[in-house]
Coordinates of C-alpha atoms in Angstrom, one line a residue:
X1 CA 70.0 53.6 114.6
X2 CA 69.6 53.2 118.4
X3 CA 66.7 55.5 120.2
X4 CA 70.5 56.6 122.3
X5 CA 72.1 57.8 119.1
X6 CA 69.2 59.4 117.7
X7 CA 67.2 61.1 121.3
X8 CA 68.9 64.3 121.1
X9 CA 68.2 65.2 117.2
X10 CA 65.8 67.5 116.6
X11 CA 63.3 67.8 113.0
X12 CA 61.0 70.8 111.9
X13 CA 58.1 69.2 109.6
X14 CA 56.9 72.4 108.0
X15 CA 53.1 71.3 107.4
X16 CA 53.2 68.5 109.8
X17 CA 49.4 68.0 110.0
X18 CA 48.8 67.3 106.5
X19 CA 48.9 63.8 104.8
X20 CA 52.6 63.8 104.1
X21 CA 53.3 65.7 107.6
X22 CA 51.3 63.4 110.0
X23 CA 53.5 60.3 108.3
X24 CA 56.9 62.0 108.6
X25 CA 56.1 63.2 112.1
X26 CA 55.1 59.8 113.2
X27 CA 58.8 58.3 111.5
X28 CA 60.8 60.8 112.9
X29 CA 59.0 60.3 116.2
X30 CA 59.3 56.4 116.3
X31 CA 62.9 57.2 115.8
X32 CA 62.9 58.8 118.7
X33 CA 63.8 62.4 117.4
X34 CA 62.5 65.3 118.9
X35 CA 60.3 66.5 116.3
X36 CA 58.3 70.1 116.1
X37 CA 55.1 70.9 113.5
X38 CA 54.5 73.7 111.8
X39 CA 51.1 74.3 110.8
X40 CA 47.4 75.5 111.3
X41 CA 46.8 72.8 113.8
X42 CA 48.9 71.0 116.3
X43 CA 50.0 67.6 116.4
X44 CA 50.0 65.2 119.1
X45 CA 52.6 63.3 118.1
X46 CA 54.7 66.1 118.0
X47 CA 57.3 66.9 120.3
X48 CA 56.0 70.6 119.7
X49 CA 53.4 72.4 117.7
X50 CA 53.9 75.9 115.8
X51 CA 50.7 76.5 115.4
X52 CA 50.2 79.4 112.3
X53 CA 47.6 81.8 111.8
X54 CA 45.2 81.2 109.2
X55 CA 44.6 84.8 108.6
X56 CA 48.2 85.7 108.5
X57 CA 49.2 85.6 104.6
X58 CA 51.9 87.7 104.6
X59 CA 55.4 85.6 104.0
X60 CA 57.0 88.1 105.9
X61 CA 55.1 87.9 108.9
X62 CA 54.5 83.9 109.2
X63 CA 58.1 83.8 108.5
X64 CA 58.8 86.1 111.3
X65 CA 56.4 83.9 113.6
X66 CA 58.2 80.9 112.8
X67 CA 61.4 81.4 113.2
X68 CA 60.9 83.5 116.8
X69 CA 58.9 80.7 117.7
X70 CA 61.5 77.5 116.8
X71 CA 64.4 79.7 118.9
X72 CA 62.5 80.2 122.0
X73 CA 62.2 75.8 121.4
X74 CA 65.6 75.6 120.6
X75 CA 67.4 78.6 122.4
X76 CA 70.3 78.1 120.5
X77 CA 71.3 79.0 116.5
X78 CA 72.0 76.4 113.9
X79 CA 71.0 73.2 116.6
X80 CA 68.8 71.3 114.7
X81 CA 69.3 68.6 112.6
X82 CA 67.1 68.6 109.9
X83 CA 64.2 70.7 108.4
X84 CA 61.1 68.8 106.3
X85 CA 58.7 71.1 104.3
X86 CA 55.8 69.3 103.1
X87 CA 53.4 71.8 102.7
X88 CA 51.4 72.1 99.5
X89 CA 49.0 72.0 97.5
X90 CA 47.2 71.1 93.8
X91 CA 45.3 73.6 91.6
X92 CA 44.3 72.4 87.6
X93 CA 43.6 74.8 84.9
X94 CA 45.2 76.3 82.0
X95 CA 45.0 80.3 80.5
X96 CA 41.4 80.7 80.1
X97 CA 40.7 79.1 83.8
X98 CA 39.0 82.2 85.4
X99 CA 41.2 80.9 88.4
X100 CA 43.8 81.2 87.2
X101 CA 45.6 84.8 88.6
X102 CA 43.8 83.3 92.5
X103 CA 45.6 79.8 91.6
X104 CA 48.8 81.5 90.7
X105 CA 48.9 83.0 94.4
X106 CA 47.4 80.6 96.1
X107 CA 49.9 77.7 94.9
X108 CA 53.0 80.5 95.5
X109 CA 51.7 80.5 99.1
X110 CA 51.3 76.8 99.8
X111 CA 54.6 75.8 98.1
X112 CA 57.5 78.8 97.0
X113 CA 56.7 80.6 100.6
X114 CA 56.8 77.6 102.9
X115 CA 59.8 76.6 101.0
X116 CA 61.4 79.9 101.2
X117 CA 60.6 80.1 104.9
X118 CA 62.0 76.5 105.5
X119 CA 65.2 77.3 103.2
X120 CA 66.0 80.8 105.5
X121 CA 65.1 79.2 108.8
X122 CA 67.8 76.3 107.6
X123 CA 70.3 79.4 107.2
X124 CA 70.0 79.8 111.4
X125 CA 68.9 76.9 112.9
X126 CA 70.1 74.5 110.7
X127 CA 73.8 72.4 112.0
X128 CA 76.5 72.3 109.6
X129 CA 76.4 69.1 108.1
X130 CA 72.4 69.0 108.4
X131 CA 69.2 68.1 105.7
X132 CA 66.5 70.4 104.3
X133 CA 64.2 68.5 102.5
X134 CA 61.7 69.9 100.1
X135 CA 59.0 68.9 97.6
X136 CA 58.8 69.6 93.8
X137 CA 56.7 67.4 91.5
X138 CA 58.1 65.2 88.9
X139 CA 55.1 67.3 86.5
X140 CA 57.2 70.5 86.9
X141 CA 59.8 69.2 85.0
X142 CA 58.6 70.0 81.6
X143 CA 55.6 72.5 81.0
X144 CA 52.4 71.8 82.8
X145 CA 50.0 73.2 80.2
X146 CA 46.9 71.7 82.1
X147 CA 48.1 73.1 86.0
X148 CA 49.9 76.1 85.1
X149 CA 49.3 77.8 88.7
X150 CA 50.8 74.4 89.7
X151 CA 53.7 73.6 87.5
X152 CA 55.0 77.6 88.1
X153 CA 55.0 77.1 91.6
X154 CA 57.0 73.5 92.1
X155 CA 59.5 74.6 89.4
X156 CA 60.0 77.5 91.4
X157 CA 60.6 74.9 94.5
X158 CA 63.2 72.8 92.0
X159 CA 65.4 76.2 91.3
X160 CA 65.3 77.2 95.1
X161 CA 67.0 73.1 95.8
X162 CA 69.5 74.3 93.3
X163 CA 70.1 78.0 94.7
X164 CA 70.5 76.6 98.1
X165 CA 73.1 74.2 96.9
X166 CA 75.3 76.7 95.6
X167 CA 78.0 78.2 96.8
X168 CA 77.6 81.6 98.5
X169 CA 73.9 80.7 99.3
X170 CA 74.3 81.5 103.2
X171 CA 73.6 77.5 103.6
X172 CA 75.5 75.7 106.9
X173 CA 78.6 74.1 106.0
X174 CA 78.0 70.5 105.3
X175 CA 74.4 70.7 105.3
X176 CA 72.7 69.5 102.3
X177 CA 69.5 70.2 100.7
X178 CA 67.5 67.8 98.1
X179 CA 63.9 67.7 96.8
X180 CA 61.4 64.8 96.4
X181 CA 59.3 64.9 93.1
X182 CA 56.5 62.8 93.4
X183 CA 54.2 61.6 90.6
X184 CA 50.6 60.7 92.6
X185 CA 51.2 59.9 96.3
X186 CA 48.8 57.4 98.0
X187 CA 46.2 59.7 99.6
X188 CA 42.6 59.2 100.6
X189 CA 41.6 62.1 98.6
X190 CA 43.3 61.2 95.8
X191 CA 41.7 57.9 96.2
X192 CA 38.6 59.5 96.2
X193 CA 38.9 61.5 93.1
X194 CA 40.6 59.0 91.3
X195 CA 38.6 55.7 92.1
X196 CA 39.9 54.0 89.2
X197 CA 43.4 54.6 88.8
X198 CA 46.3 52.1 88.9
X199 CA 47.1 52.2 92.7
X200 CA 50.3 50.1 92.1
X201 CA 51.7 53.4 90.6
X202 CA 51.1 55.4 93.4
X203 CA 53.5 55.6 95.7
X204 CA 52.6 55.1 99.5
X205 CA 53.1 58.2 101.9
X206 CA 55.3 55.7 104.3
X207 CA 57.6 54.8 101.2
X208 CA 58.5 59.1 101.4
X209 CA 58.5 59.6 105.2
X210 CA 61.0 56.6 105.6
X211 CA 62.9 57.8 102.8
X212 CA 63.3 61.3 104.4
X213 CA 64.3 59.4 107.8
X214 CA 66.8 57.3 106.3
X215 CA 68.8 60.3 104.6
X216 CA 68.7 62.3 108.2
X217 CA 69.8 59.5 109.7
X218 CA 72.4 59.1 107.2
X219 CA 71.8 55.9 106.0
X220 CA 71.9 56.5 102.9
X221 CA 74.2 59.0 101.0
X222 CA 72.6 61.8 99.6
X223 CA 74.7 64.6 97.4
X224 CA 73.0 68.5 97.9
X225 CA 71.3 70.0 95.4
X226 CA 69.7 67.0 94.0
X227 CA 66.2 66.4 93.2
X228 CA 65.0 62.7 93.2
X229 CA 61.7 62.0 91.0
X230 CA 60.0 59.3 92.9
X231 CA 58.6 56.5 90.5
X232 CA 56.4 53.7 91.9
X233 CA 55.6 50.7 89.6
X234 CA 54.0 47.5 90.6
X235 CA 53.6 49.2 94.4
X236 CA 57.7 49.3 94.3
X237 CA 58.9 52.7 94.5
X238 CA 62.4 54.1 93.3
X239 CA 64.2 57.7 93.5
X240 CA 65.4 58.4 90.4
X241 CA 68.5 61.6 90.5
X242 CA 67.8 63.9 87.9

């Protein structure tokens, strides 16, 4: 799409200075779309930077923050165009992890609140007709018996893709809402802790970031309410609908 079709749309990348974020700011951006982070630390490739308190861990709050934040950028309701969460996290261990009650919350705040506060924020700012994207994990699809802090909190992002999707959600007209479900992304840090995995089965952060472009773009059709579990064999990657 030309940079004059595409100038005037406008992306939130909630956790847009992570792994994941940096590369879907940097698409969108390319793309010429106006694009504003949200996270602990700006981004310069960003359009605009919501920069979140670190000792703010109330979801009420940093949802409050957010969203009077992205309308004194946008200064009018329901204008932009599509809304990324990518903020996350990973946390092993199974019942008798002494972690486990501190995993449980933390992996609730890294994944089900920035989802939640993406999903109401896309209930004002998002256009009719526009994308929230979210991530799950393929792993949350069946019990997760070694991650349990884990595995509660992405299922909990997979039921929120198909509450949004419903009728009577308080979702734009027209907009649609999917999930990504990775299996292991391409990361230095996993790279690090996994030295001798099969890197032809992880699937590259670009592979997601252009994915994410292309179905804001609309290049490629994309029904709401659908989560895609992202497979990646012999470094080809496919989104399979579940």
């Amino acid at each position: 799409m030309s940079s004059t079709a595409t100038q005037n749309k406008h992306v939130v990348v909630y956790g847009g200075s992570g792994g994941l974020g940096l590369r879907v700011v940097d698409a969108f951006a390319a793309a010429k779309w106006r694009v504003t982070s949200v996270d602990f630390r700006p981004v310069a490739a960003a359009t605009d930077s919501i920069v979140l308190d670190p000792a703010q861990t109330s979801l009420e709050a940093t949802g409050a923050h957010v969203k009077s934040a992205l309308s004194a950028i946008t200064k009018t309701a329901n204008s932009v165009d599509a809304i990324v969460n990518v903020a996350g996290g990973w946390a092993g261990g199974n019942l008798l992890d002494d972690d486990l009650y501190k995993n449980v919350s933390l992996m609730i705040g890294q994944s089900v609140n920035s989802a939640v506060i993406t999903a109401k924020l896309s209930a004002t700012e998002l256009k009719a007709g526009g994308l929230l994207v979210l991530v799950g994990a393929s792993a949350a699809t069946s019990g997760t018996p070694g991650m349990i802090a884990y595995g509660i909190a992405k299922a909990g992002v997979h039921h929120l893709v198909s509450s949004v999707a419903a009728p009577g959600s308080g979702f734009p007209e027209g907009a649609k809402v999917t999930a990504i479900l990775p299996v292991t992304l391409d990361t230095p840090m996993n790279r690090k802790f996994m030295p001798d995995a099969d890197f032809s089965k992880w699937t590259p952060l670009e592979d997601i970031s252009g994915k994410i472009l292309s179905w804001a773009e609309g290049q490629e059709s994309l029904a709401s309410g659908t989560l895609f579990r992202v497979v990646t064999e012999d470094s080809k990657t496919s989104y399979v609908p579940l």
